[in-house]
Amino acid sequence: MFDIFANYGGQLWSGFGYTLLSSLYALIGSLVVGTIFALFEISPNKVLRVIGHIYVEIFRNIPLLVIAMIFYIVVPQYIAKIDGFTAGTIGLTIYTSAFIAETVRAGIEGVPVGQMEAARSNGMSYGQSMIHIIMPQAIKIVVPPLGNQFINLVKNSSVLAFLAGFDLMYQGNVIASTTFRTTDTYFAVGLLYLIITLPMSYGMRYLEKKWSAERSED
Amino acid sequence: MSMIEFNNVEKYYGKFHALKNINLKIDQGEVVTIIGPSGSGKSTLLRCINGLETVTSGQLLINGYDLADKKTDMNKTRKNVGMVFQHFNLYANKTVMQNITLGPQVVLKQSKAQSEEEAHKLLELVGLNEKANSFPDQLSGGQQQRIAIARSLAMKPKALLFDEPTSALDPEMIGDVLNVMKTVAEQGMTMVVVTHEMGFAQEVGDRIVFMADGSILEDHSDVAGFFKQPNDERARVFLSKVIKHM
Ligand SMILES: Nc1ncnc2c1ncn2[C@@H]1O[C@H](COP(=O)(O)OP(=O)(O)OP(=O)(O)O)[C@@H](O)[C@H]1O
Ligand SMILES: [Mg+2]
């Protein structure tokens, strides 16, 4: 396995870089988009609620690969030319955002209704109540499941391999098919994924522990 | 002009008729207690007054503004009416001080210094100055409820609504909360209080309203007289149960 690193290190680390970059874009993008659609889903406005609901149900119930393929093949034909990396990252963002919307919605709904009622009768608007009272409490509920979504996101970025996205999985496939050293190659690839996901996993555990300790101190 | 005025108000939850032809006028400085069996619509009535529920038809005037009218700015009218809940509902992510000062800072645009100065006076009033930096879950129920009253008062409301403010409290804490409410009443606050505390209703209340099944069946300024001799049969049955229970 180490000679794979010695001979193809450049290729592997380049793939690692693309995987990291795609994950980072998709993470930020899906967090923003997912939170917006979560707010739609719980909005007092019925039209927004329906839009949020449709968005979530469509994109979490189609395989990621299909969404990515649509951006890779259909969008360039009719709308704009985009490369595999961009198409895959957009697909990944949209797919993950549907799950994040559900997670964030559940987190907001996990805050007791009395908190919103108290804020409203305290004179605050819906938006002010959300910002000062509901969201800060929802974040603590939402962080553990969000961490899982983000770890899934990194792993799912391997979809880029199907779209010539130059990511880690793509480079692994290339190396494996030229060297026929499949076992060693995919071990090396797996190891590089762990470099990204393990710190996330432990970061999550740390936060969870810290917050449950804070709670029991009270 | 009355401070709070219901004219032929109806309220439905879906098909369920929760408030039936409510007519009620409450003047500035009045303390009105509302009693009645569970499910009679007492909470619904209060929640309509500060816009947590919307009325289905009729007129609900607060300071002359009709809450049933879509043109009325709910946030503006709500600023004038505070609410104290059965389960306190203090902001769990804020300290006692922040619970009291958040509304004044965000809504009334008071400075931090000014809102904190006022908060200290209110903490003095409710006897909890030493708890300014505690979080709600570090306080007893009775203490939380007194903070909730202070939080409402910080907005300088024209009226305060109480929905069974002592029902979730251990018996030995009820007295402290009722004393604070009595002090607030003596300072001239307009109050509408849903309660099972018949002592409070008699001692502090200027008027008593009895509700059953979504309707107001009795409305008396002679509170003691009502307790001695209610007109309505359902009120008689209700009182006999509550008083025996006490
Ligand atoms: N959001 C709601 N949706 C549907 N029905 C409701 C809702 N809120 C209250 N109700 C119903 O309306 C009726 C009146 O409820 P309300 O809470 O006003 O009674 P209450 O007099 O405050 O009772 P309690 O003494 O138990 O607090 C009840 O039958 C209740 O089930
Ligand atoms: Mg009630």
Short mmCIF file of C-alpha atoms and ligand atoms in Angstrom, two decimals:
data_model
loop_
_atom_site.label_atom_id
_atom_site.label_comp_id
_atom_site.label_asym_id
_atom_site.label_seq_id
_atom_site.Cartn_x
_atom_site.Cartn_y
_atom_site.Cartn_z
CA MET A 1 0.00 0.00 0.00
CA PHE A 2 2.83 2.39 0.81
CA ASP A 3 4.30 2.10 -2.63
CA ILE A 4 0.92 3.21 -4.02
CA PHE A 5 1.42 6.36 -2.00
CA ALA A 6 5.04 6.57 -3.18
CA ASN A 7 4.21 6.17 -6.87
CA TYR A 8 0.79 7.75 -7.13
CA GLY A 9 0.85 10.11 -4.16
CA GLY A 10 0.46 13.20 -6.32
CA GLN A 11 -2.65 11.83 -7.98
CA LEU A 12 -4.17 10.67 -4.69
CA TRP A 13 -3.57 13.96 -2.88
CA SER A 14 -4.98 15.88 -5.82
CA GLY A 15 -8.12 13.73 -5.56
CA PHE A 16 -8.13 14.34 -1.83
CA GLY A 17 -8.03 18.08 -2.51
CA TYR A 18 -11.01 17.93 -4.89
CA THR A 19 -12.99 15.78 -2.45
CA LEU A 20 -12.23 18.22 0.34
CA LEU A 21 -13.15 21.22 -1.79
CA SER A 22 -16.37 19.69 -3.10
CA SER A 23 -17.36 18.66 0.44
CA LEU A 24 -16.65 22.11 1.79
CA TYR A 25 -18.72 23.86 -0.89
CA ALA A 26 -21.56 21.37 -0.52
CA LEU A 27 -21.45 21.60 3.27
CA ILE A 28 -21.81 25.37 3.34
CA GLY A 29 -24.28 25.35 0.46
CA SER A 30 -26.49 22.61 1.88
CA LEU A 31 -26.49 24.21 5.33
CA VAL A 32 -27.70 27.53 3.91
CA VAL A 33 -30.21 26.02 1.47
CA GLY A 34 -31.39 23.41 3.99
CA THR A 35 -31.97 26.04 6.71
CA ILE A 36 -33.93 28.22 4.30
CA PHE A 37 -36.20 25.34 3.34
CA ALA A 38 -36.56 24.33 7.00
CA LEU A 39 -37.80 27.86 7.73
CA PHE A 40 -40.18 27.52 4.77
CA GLU A 41 -41.51 24.25 6.18
CA ILE A 42 -42.41 25.78 9.55
CA SER A 43 -43.45 29.16 8.21
CA PRO A 44 -46.87 30.54 9.18
CA ASN A 45 -47.32 31.11 5.42
CA LYS A 46 -49.02 28.15 3.75
CA VAL A 47 -47.52 28.67 0.29
CA LEU A 48 -44.00 28.63 1.72
CA ARG A 49 -44.82 25.52 3.74
CA VAL A 50 -45.97 23.68 0.62
CA ILE A 51 -42.88 24.77 -1.35
CA GLY A 52 -40.60 23.59 1.47
CA HIS A 53 -42.41 20.30 1.72
CA ILE A 54 -42.26 19.58 -2.03
CA TYR A 55 -38.56 20.44 -2.20
CA VAL A 56 -37.69 18.10 0.65
CA GLU A 57 -39.81 15.21 -0.58
CA ILE A 58 -38.46 15.40 -4.13
CA PHE A 59 -34.77 15.64 -3.40
CA ARG A 60 -34.46 13.25 -0.50
CA ASN A 61 -36.32 10.56 -2.42
CA ILE A 62 -34.24 10.53 -5.61
CA PRO A 63 -30.86 8.79 -5.59
CA LEU A 64 -27.97 11.22 -5.36
CA LEU A 65 -26.43 9.73 -8.49
CA VAL A 66 -29.55 10.55 -10.51
CA ILE A 67 -29.59 14.15 -9.30
CA ALA A 68 -25.90 14.49 -10.09
CA MET A 69 -26.36 12.95 -13.54
CA ILE A 70 -29.14 15.38 -14.32
CA PHE A 71 -26.80 18.27 -13.57
CA TYR A 72 -23.98 16.63 -15.51
CA ILE A 73 -25.89 15.71 -18.64
CA VAL A 74 -29.20 17.56 -18.85
CA VAL A 75 -28.21 20.98 -17.56
CA PRO A 76 -25.22 21.42 -19.95
CA GLN A 77 -27.50 20.51 -22.87
CA TYR A 78 -30.17 23.08 -22.17
CA ILE A 79 -28.91 25.66 -19.73
CA ALA A 80 -25.21 26.17 -19.13
CA LYS A 81 -21.96 24.35 -19.63
CA ILE A 82 -20.69 22.95 -16.35
CA ASP A 83 -17.97 20.44 -15.63
CA GLY A 84 -18.28 17.21 -13.66
CA PHE A 85 -16.90 18.70 -10.48
CA THR A 86 -19.44 21.54 -10.51
CA ALA A 87 -22.35 19.30 -11.50
CA GLY A 88 -21.50 16.78 -8.77
CA THR A 89 -21.06 19.45 -6.13
CA ILE A 90 -24.38 21.07 -7.00
CA GLY A 91 -26.11 17.68 -6.95
CA LEU A 92 -24.52 16.88 -3.61
CA THR A 93 -25.58 20.26 -2.21
CA ILE A 94 -29.20 19.86 -3.25
CA TYR A 95 -29.45 16.23 -2.16
CA THR A 96 -27.93 16.92 1.27
CA SER A 97 -29.93 20.12 1.77
CA ALA A 98 -33.16 18.11 1.72
CA PHE A 99 -31.93 16.04 4.67
CA ILE A 100 -30.58 19.10 6.45
CA ALA A 101 -33.93 20.85 6.03
CA GLU A 102 -35.59 17.95 7.84
CA THR A 103 -32.96 17.96 10.59
CA VAL A 104 -33.19 21.70 11.15
CA ARG A 105 -36.99 21.60 11.09
CA ALA A 106 -37.02 18.86 13.73
CA GLY A 107 -34.56 20.89 15.81
CA ILE A 108 -36.71 24.02 15.69
CA GLU A 109 -39.81 22.00 16.51
CA GLY A 110 -37.89 20.46 19.40
CA VAL A 111 -37.91 23.84 21.15
CA PRO A 112 -41.06 23.95 23.32
CA VAL A 113 -43.86 26.08 21.81
CA GLY A 114 -44.05 28.05 25.04
CA GLN A 115 -40.75 29.71 24.15
CA MET A 116 -42.17 31.21 20.97
CA GLU A 117 -45.43 32.18 22.70
CA ALA A 118 -43.53 33.90 25.49
CA ALA A 119 -41.37 35.78 23.01
CA ARG A 120 -44.39 36.90 21.00
CA SER A 121 -46.31 38.07 24.06
CA ASN A 122 -43.13 39.83 25.12
CA GLY A 123 -43.66 42.03 22.06
CA MET A 124 -41.13 40.45 19.71
CA SER A 125 -41.97 39.78 16.07
CA TYR A 126 -41.81 36.28 14.59
CA GLY A 127 -38.37 36.98 13.14
CA GLN A 128 -37.00 38.49 16.36
CA SER A 129 -38.32 35.52 18.35
CA MET A 130 -36.63 33.14 15.92
CA ILE A 131 -33.29 34.93 16.10
CA HIS A 132 -33.09 35.55 19.86
CA ILE A 133 -34.96 32.60 21.35
CA ILE A 134 -35.73 29.70 19.02
CA MET A 135 -32.62 29.36 16.83
CA PRO A 136 -30.05 29.47 19.67
CA GLN A 137 -31.90 26.62 21.38
CA ALA A 138 -32.46 24.69 18.16
CA ILE A 139 -28.74 24.71 17.33
CA LYS A 140 -27.91 22.57 20.35
CA ILE A 141 -30.55 20.04 19.36
CA VAL A 142 -29.46 20.04 15.74
CA VAL A 143 -25.68 19.75 15.96
CA PRO A 144 -25.37 15.98 16.60
CA PRO A 145 -27.62 14.90 13.69
CA LEU A 146 -26.09 17.61 11.48
CA GLY A 147 -22.66 16.14 12.16
CA ASN A 148 -23.90 12.82 10.82
CA GLN A 149 -25.25 14.54 7.71
CA PHE A 150 -21.88 16.17 7.11
CA ILE A 151 -20.00 12.90 7.46
CA ASN A 152 -22.43 11.33 4.98
CA LEU A 153 -21.87 14.27 2.70
CA VAL A 154 -18.11 13.71 2.57
CA LYS A 155 -18.63 10.03 1.78
CA ASN A 156 -21.31 10.83 -0.79
CA SER A 157 -18.94 13.19 -2.59
CA SER A 158 -17.54 10.01 -4.13
CA VAL A 159 -20.40 10.40 -6.60
CA LEU A 160 -18.07 12.80 -8.41
CA ALA A 161 -16.15 9.77 -9.65
CA PHE A 162 -19.02 9.00 -12.01
CA LEU A 163 -18.91 12.49 -13.49
CA ALA A 164 -15.18 12.79 -14.04
CA GLY A 165 -15.00 15.07 -11.03
CA PHE A 166 -11.31 14.34 -10.31
CA ASP A 167 -12.08 13.52 -6.69
CA LEU A 168 -10.45 10.92 -4.49
CA MET A 169 -12.67 8.08 -5.68
CA TYR A 170 -12.10 9.04 -9.31
CA GLN A 171 -8.32 8.99 -8.89
CA GLY A 172 -8.58 5.69 -7.02
CA ASN A 173 -10.46 4.15 -9.95
CA VAL A 174 -7.83 5.43 -12.40
CA ILE A 175 -4.94 4.09 -10.34
CA ALA A 176 -6.64 0.74 -9.77
CA SER A 177 -7.34 0.24 -13.45
CA THR A 178 -3.78 1.06 -14.52
CA THR A 179 -1.94 -0.89 -11.79
CA PHE A 180 -4.47 -3.68 -11.19
CA ARG A 181 -3.51 -3.25 -7.51
CA THR A 182 -7.16 -2.85 -6.49
CA THR A 183 -6.87 -3.89 -2.84
CA ASP A 184 -3.96 -1.60 -2.00
CA THR A 185 -5.40 1.27 -3.97
CA TYR A 186 -8.81 1.24 -2.32
CA PHE A 187 -7.23 0.82 1.11
CA ALA A 188 -5.24 3.95 0.42
CA VAL A 189 -8.38 5.74 -0.76
CA GLY A 190 -10.30 4.65 2.33
CA LEU A 191 -7.52 5.90 4.54
CA LEU A 192 -7.64 9.32 2.92
CA TYR A 193 -11.43 9.54 3.46
CA LEU A 194 -10.85 8.74 7.12
CA ILE A 195 -8.48 11.70 7.37
CA ILE A 196 -11.45 13.94 6.62
CA THR A 197 -14.26 12.11 8.40
CA LEU A 198 -12.62 10.89 11.62
CA PRO A 199 -11.83 14.39 12.95
CA MET A 200 -15.44 15.35 12.18
CA SER A 201 -16.67 12.33 14.08
CA TYR A 202 -14.54 13.11 17.12
CA GLY A 203 -15.39 16.80 16.94
CA MET A 204 -19.05 15.81 17.21
CA ARG A 205 -18.45 13.58 20.19
CA TYR A 206 -16.55 16.37 21.89
CA LEU A 207 -19.38 18.86 21.38
CA GLU A 208 -22.00 16.41 22.56
CA LYS A 209 -20.05 15.64 25.70
CA LYS A 210 -19.38 19.29 26.41
CA TRP A 211 -23.03 20.23 26.10
CA SER A 212 -24.39 17.37 28.14
CA ALA A 213 -21.87 18.29 30.86
CA GLU A 214 -23.04 21.90 30.77
CA ARG A 215 -26.60 20.73 31.15
CA SER A 216 -25.90 18.48 34.13
CA GLU A 217 -24.00 21.29 35.88
CA ASP A 218 -27.21 23.33 36.04
CA MET B 1 -63.37 53.69 26.23
CA SER B 2 -62.64 50.30 27.72
CA MET B 3 -59.13 48.92 27.69
CA ILE B 4 -60.31 45.50 26.49
CA GLU B 5 -63.66 45.00 24.80
CA PHE B 6 -65.20 41.83 23.33
CA ASN B 7 -68.26 42.36 21.14
CA ASN B 8 -70.07 39.19 20.04
CA VAL B 9 -66.81 37.30 19.68
CA GLU B 10 -66.89 33.76 18.32
CA LYS B 11 -63.88 31.48 18.18
CA TYR B 12 -63.64 28.15 16.39
CA TYR B 13 -60.79 25.65 16.37
CA GLY B 14 -61.66 23.97 13.08
CA LYS B 15 -65.23 22.80 13.73
CA PHE B 16 -64.95 23.09 17.51
CA HIS B 17 -66.79 26.09 18.93
CA ALA B 18 -64.46 27.30 21.69
CA LEU B 19 -65.86 30.78 22.45
CA LYS B 20 -69.55 31.52 22.10
CA ASN B 21 -70.89 35.05 21.77
CA ILE B 22 -68.44 36.63 24.21
CA ASN B 23 -69.27 40.14 25.40
CA LEU B 24 -66.91 41.56 27.96
CA LYS B 25 -65.63 45.02 28.80
CA ILE B 26 -62.62 45.59 31.01
CA ASP B 27 -61.67 49.10 32.09
CA GLN B 28 -58.28 50.52 32.86
CA GLY B 29 -57.06 49.50 36.33
CA GLU B 30 -59.61 46.74 36.76
CA VAL B 31 -58.58 43.32 38.10
CA VAL B 32 -60.86 40.67 36.61
CA THR B 33 -60.59 37.04 37.61
CA ILE B 34 -61.92 34.30 35.37
CA ILE B 35 -62.93 30.94 36.75
CA GLY B 36 -64.61 27.89 35.28
CA PRO B 37 -64.20 24.19 34.65
CA SER B 38 -61.46 22.71 32.49
CA GLY B 39 -62.06 23.17 28.78
CA SER B 40 -64.48 26.06 29.24
CA GLY B 41 -62.37 28.39 27.09
CA LYS B 42 -60.58 30.50 29.72
CA SER B 43 -57.14 30.11 28.14
CA THR B 44 -58.57 30.67 24.69
CA LEU B 45 -60.14 33.95 25.86
CA LEU B 46 -56.82 35.19 27.25
CA ARG B 47 -54.85 34.04 24.23
CA CYS B 48 -57.18 35.98 21.96
CA ILE B 49 -56.49 39.17 23.92
CA ASN B 50 -52.80 39.11 23.11
CA GLY B 51 -53.15 37.67 19.65
CA LEU B 52 -51.79 34.18 20.28
CA GLU B 53 -55.12 33.07 18.82
CA THR B 54 -57.23 34.95 16.28
CA VAL B 55 -60.96 35.36 16.80
CA THR B 56 -63.22 33.91 14.13
CA SER B 57 -65.82 36.69 14.15
CA GLY B 58 -66.96 39.66 16.19
CA GLN B 59 -64.93 42.54 17.50
CA LEU B 60 -62.07 42.45 19.96
CA LEU B 61 -60.89 45.95 20.78
CA ILE B 62 -57.68 46.57 22.69
CA ASN B 63 -57.27 50.28 23.40
CA GLY B 64 -59.65 50.91 20.54
CA TYR B 65 -57.76 48.79 17.98
CA ASP B 66 -59.71 45.84 16.59
CA LEU B 67 -57.64 42.66 16.73
CA ALA B 68 -60.08 40.95 14.40
CA ASP B 69 -59.21 43.55 11.75
CA LYS B 70 -56.37 42.34 9.53
CA LYS B 71 -55.11 45.91 9.20
CA THR B 72 -54.26 46.09 12.91
CA ASP B 73 -50.55 45.65 13.58
CA MET B 74 -50.51 42.70 15.97
CA ASN B 75 -46.92 43.32 17.09
CA LYS B 76 -47.78 46.86 18.11
CA THR B 77 -50.86 45.94 20.13
CA ARG B 78 -49.08 43.01 21.71
CA LYS B 79 -46.43 45.35 23.10
CA ASN B 80 -49.15 46.79 25.33
CA VAL B 81 -50.41 43.48 26.69
CA GLY B 82 -48.16 41.11 28.68
CA MET B 83 -48.85 37.50 29.46
CA VAL B 84 -47.83 35.25 32.34
CA PHE B 85 -48.11 31.53 31.60
CA GLN B 86 -48.88 28.52 33.76
CA HIS B 87 -45.50 26.99 32.94
CA PHE B 88 -43.58 30.30 33.16
CA ASN B 89 -41.92 29.89 29.75
CA LEU B 90 -38.78 31.77 30.70
CA TYR B 91 -36.24 31.86 27.87
CA ALA B 92 -34.17 28.76 28.60
CA ASN B 93 -31.09 30.10 26.79
CA LYS B 94 -31.01 33.40 28.70
CA THR B 95 -30.13 34.45 32.23
CA VAL B 96 -32.73 36.03 34.49
CA MET B 97 -31.35 39.47 33.66
CA GLN B 98 -31.45 38.75 29.91
CA ASN B 99 -34.98 37.37 30.21
CA ILE B 100 -36.11 40.69 31.61
CA THR B 101 -34.06 43.02 29.39
CA LEU B 102 -34.40 41.29 26.01
CA GLY B 103 -37.87 42.64 25.20
CA PRO B 104 -37.07 46.23 26.24
CA GLN B 105 -33.83 46.14 24.22
CA VAL B 106 -35.15 44.46 21.08
CA VAL B 107 -38.66 45.88 20.97
CA LEU B 108 -38.52 49.16 22.87
CA LYS B 109 -34.92 49.90 21.73
CA GLN B 110 -33.78 50.67 25.26
CA SER B 111 -30.04 50.79 25.93
CA LYS B 112 -28.45 47.91 27.83
CA ALA B 113 -27.69 50.17 30.78
CA GLN B 114 -31.18 51.59 30.96
CA SER B 115 -32.92 48.22 30.61
CA GLU B 116 -30.70 46.69 33.29
CA GLU B 117 -31.35 49.55 35.67
CA GLU B 118 -35.08 49.01 35.23
CA ALA B 119 -34.64 45.26 35.57
CA HIS B 120 -32.95 45.68 38.95
CA LYS B 121 -35.95 47.67 40.18
CA LEU B 122 -38.27 44.90 38.99
CA LEU B 123 -36.10 42.20 40.57
CA GLU B 124 -36.37 44.21 43.78
CA LEU B 125 -40.15 44.25 43.40
CA VAL B 126 -40.35 40.46 43.01
CA GLY B 127 -37.69 39.90 45.69
CA LEU B 128 -35.11 38.12 43.54
CA ASN B 129 -32.27 40.57 43.05
CA GLU B 130 -29.67 37.95 43.91
CA LYS B 131 -30.78 35.73 41.01
CA ALA B 132 -29.95 38.14 38.19
CA ASN B 133 -27.25 35.89 36.73
CA SER B 134 -28.99 32.54 37.20
CA PHE B 135 -30.48 30.52 34.38
CA PRO B 136 -34.18 29.59 34.57
CA ASP B 137 -33.53 25.91 35.29
CA GLN B 138 -31.56 26.91 38.38
CA LEU B 139 -34.68 28.47 39.93
CA SER B 140 -37.68 27.01 41.71
CA GLY B 141 -41.06 27.20 40.01
CA GLY B 142 -42.19 30.04 42.24
CA GLN B 143 -39.03 32.00 41.52
CA GLN B 144 -39.39 31.42 37.78
CA GLN B 145 -42.95 32.69 37.88
CA ARG B 146 -41.94 35.86 39.73
CA ILE B 147 -39.24 36.45 37.09
CA ALA B 148 -41.87 35.90 34.39
CA ILE B 149 -43.98 38.63 35.98
CA ALA B 150 -40.95 40.93 36.11
CA ARG B 151 -40.26 40.17 32.45
CA SER B 152 -43.80 41.18 31.50
CA LEU B 153 -43.66 44.34 33.59
CA ALA B 154 -40.39 45.41 31.94
CA MET B 155 -42.34 46.09 28.75
CA LYS B 156 -44.47 48.63 30.67
CA PRO B 157 -47.67 47.02 29.44
CA LYS B 158 -51.08 48.61 29.75
CA ALA B 159 -52.57 45.26 30.76
CA LEU B 160 -51.28 41.94 32.10
CA LEU B 161 -52.87 38.56 31.47
CA PHE B 162 -52.29 35.60 33.80
CA ASP B 163 -53.18 32.05 32.78
CA GLU B 164 -53.32 29.93 35.94
CA PRO B 165 -50.04 31.42 37.19
CA THR B 166 -49.93 29.30 40.34
CA SER B 167 -51.37 25.99 39.08
CA ALA B 168 -47.97 24.42 38.38
CA LEU B 169 -46.46 25.46 41.72
CA ASP B 170 -45.84 23.63 44.96
CA PRO B 171 -48.25 24.91 47.62
CA GLU B 172 -45.59 26.68 49.67
CA MET B 173 -44.59 28.81 46.67
CA ILE B 174 -48.03 30.00 45.70
CA GLY B 175 -48.17 32.72 48.36
CA ASP B 176 -45.05 34.51 47.09
CA VAL B 177 -46.40 34.68 43.56
CA LEU B 178 -49.85 35.85 44.68
CA ASN B 179 -48.22 38.55 46.81
CA VAL B 180 -46.33 39.88 43.81
CA MET B 181 -49.54 39.87 41.78
CA LYS B 182 -51.30 41.74 44.55
CA THR B 183 -48.58 44.38 44.60
CA VAL B 184 -48.85 44.79 40.83
CA ALA B 185 -52.62 45.13 41.14
CA GLU B 186 -52.26 47.78 43.84
CA GLN B 187 -50.04 49.80 41.51
CA GLY B 188 -53.06 50.15 39.24
CA MET B 189 -52.29 47.55 36.56
CA THR B 190 -55.18 46.28 34.47
CA MET B 191 -55.20 42.53 35.05
CA VAL B 192 -57.11 39.55 33.71
CA VAL B 193 -56.39 36.49 35.82
CA VAL B 194 -57.50 32.95 35.11
CA THR B 195 -57.11 31.20 38.45
CA HIS B 196 -58.36 28.59 40.86
CA GLU B 197 -57.24 30.73 43.81
CA MET B 198 -60.61 31.80 45.15
CA GLY B 199 -58.94 33.72 47.99
CA PHE B 200 -57.10 35.88 45.50
CA ALA B 201 -60.27 36.38 43.46
CA GLN B 202 -62.09 37.69 46.53
CA GLU B 203 -59.32 39.74 48.03
CA VAL B 204 -57.74 41.33 44.96
CA GLY B 205 -60.31 40.92 42.20
CA ASP B 206 -62.64 43.80 41.36
CA ARG B 207 -64.80 41.50 39.29
CA ILE B 208 -65.33 37.83 38.71
CA VAL B 209 -66.30 36.08 35.48
CA PHE B 210 -67.53 32.51 35.38
CA MET B 211 -67.18 30.58 32.12
CA ALA B 212 -68.52 27.19 31.09
CA ASP B 213 -68.65 25.50 27.73
CA GLY B 214 -67.27 28.49 25.80
CA SER B 215 -69.72 31.03 27.24
CA ILE B 216 -69.60 33.65 29.97
CA LEU B 217 -72.39 32.65 32.37
CA GLU B 218 -71.71 35.08 35.20
CA ASP B 219 -69.98 38.46 35.43
CA HIS B 220 -70.13 40.19 38.83
CA SER B 221 -68.57 43.20 40.49
CA ASP B 222 -69.78 41.93 43.85
CA VAL B 223 -67.23 39.13 44.13
CA ALA B 224 -68.10 38.14 47.68
CA GLY B 225 -71.79 38.10 46.77
CA PHE B 226 -71.10 35.80 43.85
CA PHE B 227 -69.28 33.34 46.08
CA LYS B 228 -72.17 33.35 48.55
CA GLN B 229 -74.92 33.08 45.98
CA PRO B 230 -74.07 32.26 42.34
CA ASN B 231 -77.08 32.52 40.02
CA ASP B 232 -76.17 29.82 37.57
CA GLU B 233 -76.52 26.18 38.51
CA ARG B 234 -73.23 25.24 36.84
CA ALA B 235 -71.41 27.96 38.80
CA ARG B 236 -72.91 26.58 42.01
CA VAL B 237 -71.71 23.06 41.21
CA PHE B 238 -68.26 24.35 40.18
CA LEU B 239 -67.83 26.43 43.33
CA SER B 240 -68.93 23.64 45.62
CA LYS B 241 -66.32 21.36 44.04
CA VAL B 242 -63.49 23.90 44.13
CA ILE B 243 -64.19 25.04 47.64
CA LYS B 244 -64.54 21.51 48.98
CA HIS B 245 -61.28 20.75 47.23
CA MET B 246 -59.56 23.60 49.06
N1 LIG C 1 -55.23 24.72 19.50
C1 LIG C 1 -56.39 24.07 19.71
N2 LIG C 1 -56.93 23.30 18.75
C2 LIG C 1 -58.09 22.66 18.96
N3 LIG C 1 -58.81 22.72 20.09
C3 LIG C 1 -58.34 23.46 21.08
C4 LIG C 1 -57.10 24.19 20.95
N4 LIG C 1 -56.86 24.84 22.10
C5 LIG C 1 -57.90 24.55 22.90
N5 LIG C 1 -58.79 23.73 22.30
C6 LIG C 1 -60.05 23.23 22.86
O1 LIG C 1 -60.81 24.34 23.22
C7 LIG C 1 -61.48 24.12 24.47
C8 LIG C 1 -61.15 25.23 25.41
O2 LIG C 1 -59.78 25.16 25.72
P1 LIG C 1 -59.10 26.14 26.76
O3 LIG C 1 -57.67 25.75 26.83
O4 LIG C 1 -59.40 27.54 26.39
O5 LIG C 1 -59.85 25.76 28.11
P2 LIG C 1 -59.54 26.20 29.59
O6 LIG C 1 -60.79 26.75 30.15
O7 LIG C 1 -58.34 27.06 29.65
O8 LIG C 1 -59.23 24.81 30.29
P3 LIG C 1 -58.17 24.44 31.44
O9 LIG C 1 -58.79 24.84 32.75
O10 LIG C 1 -58.03 22.96 31.34
O11 LIG C 1 -56.91 25.15 31.14
C9 LIG C 1 -61.03 22.76 24.94
O12 LIG C 1 -62.05 21.83 24.65
C10 LIG C 1 -59.80 22.45 24.13
O13 LIG C 1 -59.69 21.09 23.89
MG MG C 2 -56.40 26.82 30.37
#
